[in-house]
PDB file of C-alpha atoms in Angstrom:
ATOM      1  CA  UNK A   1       3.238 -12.527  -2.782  1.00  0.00           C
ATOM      2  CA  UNK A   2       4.413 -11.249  -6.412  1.00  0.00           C
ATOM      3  CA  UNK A   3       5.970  -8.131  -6.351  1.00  0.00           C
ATOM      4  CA  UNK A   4       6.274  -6.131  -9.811  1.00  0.00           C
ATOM      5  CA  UNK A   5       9.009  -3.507  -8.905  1.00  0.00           C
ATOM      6  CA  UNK A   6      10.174  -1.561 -11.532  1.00  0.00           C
ATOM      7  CA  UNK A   7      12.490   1.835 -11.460  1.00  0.00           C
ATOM      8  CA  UNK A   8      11.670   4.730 -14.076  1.00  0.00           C
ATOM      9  CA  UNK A   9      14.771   7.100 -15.508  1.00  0.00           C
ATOM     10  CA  UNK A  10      17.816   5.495 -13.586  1.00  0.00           C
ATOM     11  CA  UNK A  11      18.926   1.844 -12.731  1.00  0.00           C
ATOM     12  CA  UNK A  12      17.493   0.001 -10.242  1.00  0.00           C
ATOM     13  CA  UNK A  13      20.721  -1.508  -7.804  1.00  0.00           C
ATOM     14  CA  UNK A  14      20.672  -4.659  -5.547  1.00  0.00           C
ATOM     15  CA  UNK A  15      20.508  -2.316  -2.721  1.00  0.00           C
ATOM     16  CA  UNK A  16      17.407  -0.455  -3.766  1.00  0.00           C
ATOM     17  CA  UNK A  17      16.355  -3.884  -4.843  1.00  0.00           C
ATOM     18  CA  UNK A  18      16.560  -5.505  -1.457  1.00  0.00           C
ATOM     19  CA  UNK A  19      15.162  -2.135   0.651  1.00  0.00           C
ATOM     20  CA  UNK A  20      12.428  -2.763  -1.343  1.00  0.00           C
ATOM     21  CA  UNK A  21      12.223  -6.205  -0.556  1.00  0.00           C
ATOM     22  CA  UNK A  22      12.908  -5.964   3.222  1.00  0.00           C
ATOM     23  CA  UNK A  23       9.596  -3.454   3.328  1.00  0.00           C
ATOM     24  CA  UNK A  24       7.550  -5.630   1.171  1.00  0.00           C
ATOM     25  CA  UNK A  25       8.390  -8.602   3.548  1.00  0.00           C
ATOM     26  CA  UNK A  26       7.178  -6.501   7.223  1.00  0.00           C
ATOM     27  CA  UNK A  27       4.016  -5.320   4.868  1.00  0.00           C
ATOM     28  CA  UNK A  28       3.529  -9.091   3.517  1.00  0.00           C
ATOM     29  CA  UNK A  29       3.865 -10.319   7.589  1.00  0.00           C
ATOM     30  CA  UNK A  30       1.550  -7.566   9.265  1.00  0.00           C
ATOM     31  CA  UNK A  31      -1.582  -8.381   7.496  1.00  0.00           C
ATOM     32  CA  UNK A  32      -3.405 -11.701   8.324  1.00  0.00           C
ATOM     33  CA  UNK A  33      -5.520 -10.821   5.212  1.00  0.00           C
ATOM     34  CA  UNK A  34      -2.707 -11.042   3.011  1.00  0.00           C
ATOM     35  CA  UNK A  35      -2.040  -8.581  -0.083  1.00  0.00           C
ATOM     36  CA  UNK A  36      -2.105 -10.723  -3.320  1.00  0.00           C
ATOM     37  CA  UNK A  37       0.161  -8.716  -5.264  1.00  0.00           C
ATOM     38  CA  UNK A  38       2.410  -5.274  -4.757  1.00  0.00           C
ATOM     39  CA  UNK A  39       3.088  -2.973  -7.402  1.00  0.00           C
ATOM     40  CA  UNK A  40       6.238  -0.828  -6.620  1.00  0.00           C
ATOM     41  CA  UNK A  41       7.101   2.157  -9.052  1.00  0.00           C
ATOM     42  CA  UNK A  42      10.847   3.884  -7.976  1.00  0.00           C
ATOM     43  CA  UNK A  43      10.810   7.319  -9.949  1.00  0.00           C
ATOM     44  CA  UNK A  44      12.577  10.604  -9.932  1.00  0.00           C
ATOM     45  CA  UNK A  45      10.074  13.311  -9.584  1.00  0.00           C
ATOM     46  CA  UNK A  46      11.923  15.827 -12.297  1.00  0.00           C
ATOM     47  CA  UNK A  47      12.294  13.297 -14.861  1.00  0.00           C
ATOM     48  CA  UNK A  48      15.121  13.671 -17.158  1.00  0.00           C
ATOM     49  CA  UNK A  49      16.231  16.250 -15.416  1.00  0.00           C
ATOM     50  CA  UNK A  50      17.694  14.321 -12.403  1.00  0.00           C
ATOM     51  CA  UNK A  51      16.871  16.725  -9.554  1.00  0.00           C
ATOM     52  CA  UNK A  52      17.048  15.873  -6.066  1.00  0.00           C
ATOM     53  CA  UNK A  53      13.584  14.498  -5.701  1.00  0.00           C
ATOM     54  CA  UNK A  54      13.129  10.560  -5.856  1.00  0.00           C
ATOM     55  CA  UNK A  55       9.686   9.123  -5.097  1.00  0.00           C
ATOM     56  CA  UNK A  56       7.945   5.547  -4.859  1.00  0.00           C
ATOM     57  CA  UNK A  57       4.789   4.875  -5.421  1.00  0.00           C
ATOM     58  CA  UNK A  58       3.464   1.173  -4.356  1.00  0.00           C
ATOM     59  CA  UNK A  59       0.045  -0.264  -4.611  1.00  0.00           C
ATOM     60  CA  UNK A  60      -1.184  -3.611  -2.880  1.00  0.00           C
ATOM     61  CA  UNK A  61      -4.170  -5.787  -4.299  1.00  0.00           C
ATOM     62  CA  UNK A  62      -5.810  -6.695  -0.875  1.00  0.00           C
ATOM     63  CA  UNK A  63      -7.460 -10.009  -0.793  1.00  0.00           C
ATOM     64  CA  UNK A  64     -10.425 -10.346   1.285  1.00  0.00           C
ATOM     65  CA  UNK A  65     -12.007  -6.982   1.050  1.00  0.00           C
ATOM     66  CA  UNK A  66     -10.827  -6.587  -3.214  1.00  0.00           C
ATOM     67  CA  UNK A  67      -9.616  -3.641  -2.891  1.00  0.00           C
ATOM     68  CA  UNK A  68      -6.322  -1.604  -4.084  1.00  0.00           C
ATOM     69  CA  UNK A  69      -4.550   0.712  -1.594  1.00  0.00           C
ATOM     70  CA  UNK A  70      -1.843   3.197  -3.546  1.00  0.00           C
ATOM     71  CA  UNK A  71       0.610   5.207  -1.514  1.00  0.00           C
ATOM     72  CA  UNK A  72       3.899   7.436  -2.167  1.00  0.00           C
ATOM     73  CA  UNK A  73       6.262   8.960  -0.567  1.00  0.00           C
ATOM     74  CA  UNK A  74       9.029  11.432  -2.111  1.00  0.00           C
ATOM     75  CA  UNK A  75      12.234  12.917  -0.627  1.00  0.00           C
ATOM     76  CA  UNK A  76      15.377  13.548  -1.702  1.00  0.00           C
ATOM     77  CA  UNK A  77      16.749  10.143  -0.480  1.00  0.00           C
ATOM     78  CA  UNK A  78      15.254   7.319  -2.097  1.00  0.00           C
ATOM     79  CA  UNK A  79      15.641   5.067   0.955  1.00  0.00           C
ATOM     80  CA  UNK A  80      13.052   7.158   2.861  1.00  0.00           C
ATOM     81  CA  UNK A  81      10.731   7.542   0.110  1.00  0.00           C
ATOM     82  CA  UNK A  82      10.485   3.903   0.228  1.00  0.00           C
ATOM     83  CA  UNK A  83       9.950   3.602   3.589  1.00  0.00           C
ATOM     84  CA  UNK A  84       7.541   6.871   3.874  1.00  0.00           C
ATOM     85  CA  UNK A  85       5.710   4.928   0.764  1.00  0.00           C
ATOM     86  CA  UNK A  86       5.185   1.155   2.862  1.00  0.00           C
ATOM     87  CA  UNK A  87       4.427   3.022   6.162  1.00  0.00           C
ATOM     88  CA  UNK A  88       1.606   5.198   3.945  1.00  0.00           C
ATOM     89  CA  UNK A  89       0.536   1.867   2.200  1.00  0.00           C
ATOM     90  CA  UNK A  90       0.209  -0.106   5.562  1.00  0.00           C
ATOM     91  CA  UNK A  91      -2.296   2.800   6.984  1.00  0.00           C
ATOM     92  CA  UNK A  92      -4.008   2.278   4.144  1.00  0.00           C
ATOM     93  CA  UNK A  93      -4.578  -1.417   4.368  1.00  0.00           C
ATOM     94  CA  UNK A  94      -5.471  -0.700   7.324  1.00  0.00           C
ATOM     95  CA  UNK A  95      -8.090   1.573   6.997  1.00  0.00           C
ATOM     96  CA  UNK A  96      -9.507  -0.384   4.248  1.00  0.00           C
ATOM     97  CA  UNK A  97      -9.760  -3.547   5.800  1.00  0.00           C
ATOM     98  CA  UNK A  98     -11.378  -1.883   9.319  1.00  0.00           C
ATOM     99  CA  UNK A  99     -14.044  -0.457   6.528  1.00  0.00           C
ATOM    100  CA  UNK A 100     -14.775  -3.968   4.989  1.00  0.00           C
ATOM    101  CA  UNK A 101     -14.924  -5.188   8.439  1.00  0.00           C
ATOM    102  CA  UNK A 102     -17.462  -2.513   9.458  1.00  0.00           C
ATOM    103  CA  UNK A 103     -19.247  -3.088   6.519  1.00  0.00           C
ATOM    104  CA  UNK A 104     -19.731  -6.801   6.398  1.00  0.00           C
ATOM    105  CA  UNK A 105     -20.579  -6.150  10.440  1.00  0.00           C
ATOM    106  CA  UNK A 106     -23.400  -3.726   9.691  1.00  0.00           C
ATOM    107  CA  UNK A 107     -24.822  -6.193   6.858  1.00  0.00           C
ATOM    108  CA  UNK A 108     -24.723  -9.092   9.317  1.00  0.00           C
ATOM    109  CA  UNK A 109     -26.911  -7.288  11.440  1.00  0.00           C
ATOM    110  CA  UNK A 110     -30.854  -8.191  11.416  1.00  0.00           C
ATOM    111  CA  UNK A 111     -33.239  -4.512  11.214  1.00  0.00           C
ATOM    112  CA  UNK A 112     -34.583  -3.921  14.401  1.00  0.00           C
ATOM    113  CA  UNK A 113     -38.228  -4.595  14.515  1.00  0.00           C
ATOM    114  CA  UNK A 114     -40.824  -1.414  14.125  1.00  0.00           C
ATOM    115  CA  UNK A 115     -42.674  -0.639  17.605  1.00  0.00           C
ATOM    116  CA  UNK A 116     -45.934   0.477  17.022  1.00  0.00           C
ATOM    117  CA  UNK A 117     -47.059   3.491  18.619  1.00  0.00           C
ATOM    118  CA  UNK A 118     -49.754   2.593  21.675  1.00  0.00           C
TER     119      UNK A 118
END
């Protein structure tokens, strides 16, 4: 799986770097369908201003059902906005691939045949 990780207004460390990494890798194993490719923006919500805030944002190109799934989370310590962010981002696959699921069930499915009225 590629991951594009990127960090906006500060530099992004080894240990951000492999916390990243570590969540990608349970996201990447939970999914038999597995995400193509994982976006992962590290950000600090005030900008140049440097206030406590610090969010990620991560999306995940899903395979089988071609969808994207975007989550965030934001806190004051980047560490949990990561995590917050991948625990979001695996509902989401989730959700999405139960819908394609559902979807492709109900298409499978032959009409059933018009009774007549006696």
């Amino acid at each position: 799986m590629k991951i594009d990780l990127q960090a906006r207004t500060f530099p992004l460390t080894e240990a951000l770097r492999h916390a990243v990494e570590a969540e990608a890798r349970r996201y990447h194993d939970e999914f038999a369908e597995r995400p193509q490719a994982l976006s992962v923006r590290l950000f600090d919500v005030n900008g140049t201003r440097h206030g406590v805030d610090k969010g990620c944002l991560v999306s995940a190109r899903v395979g089988s059902c071609k969808s994207t799934v975007v989550a965030s989370g934001i806190d004051s310590d980047l560490y949990r906005a990561i995590t917050t962010a991948f625990v979001r981002l695996t509902r989401g696959t989730r959700q999405a691939l139960n819908r394609n699921r559902r979807l492709r069930r109900s298409a499978a499915r032959p009409a059933a045949p018009e009774t007549a009225a006696a």
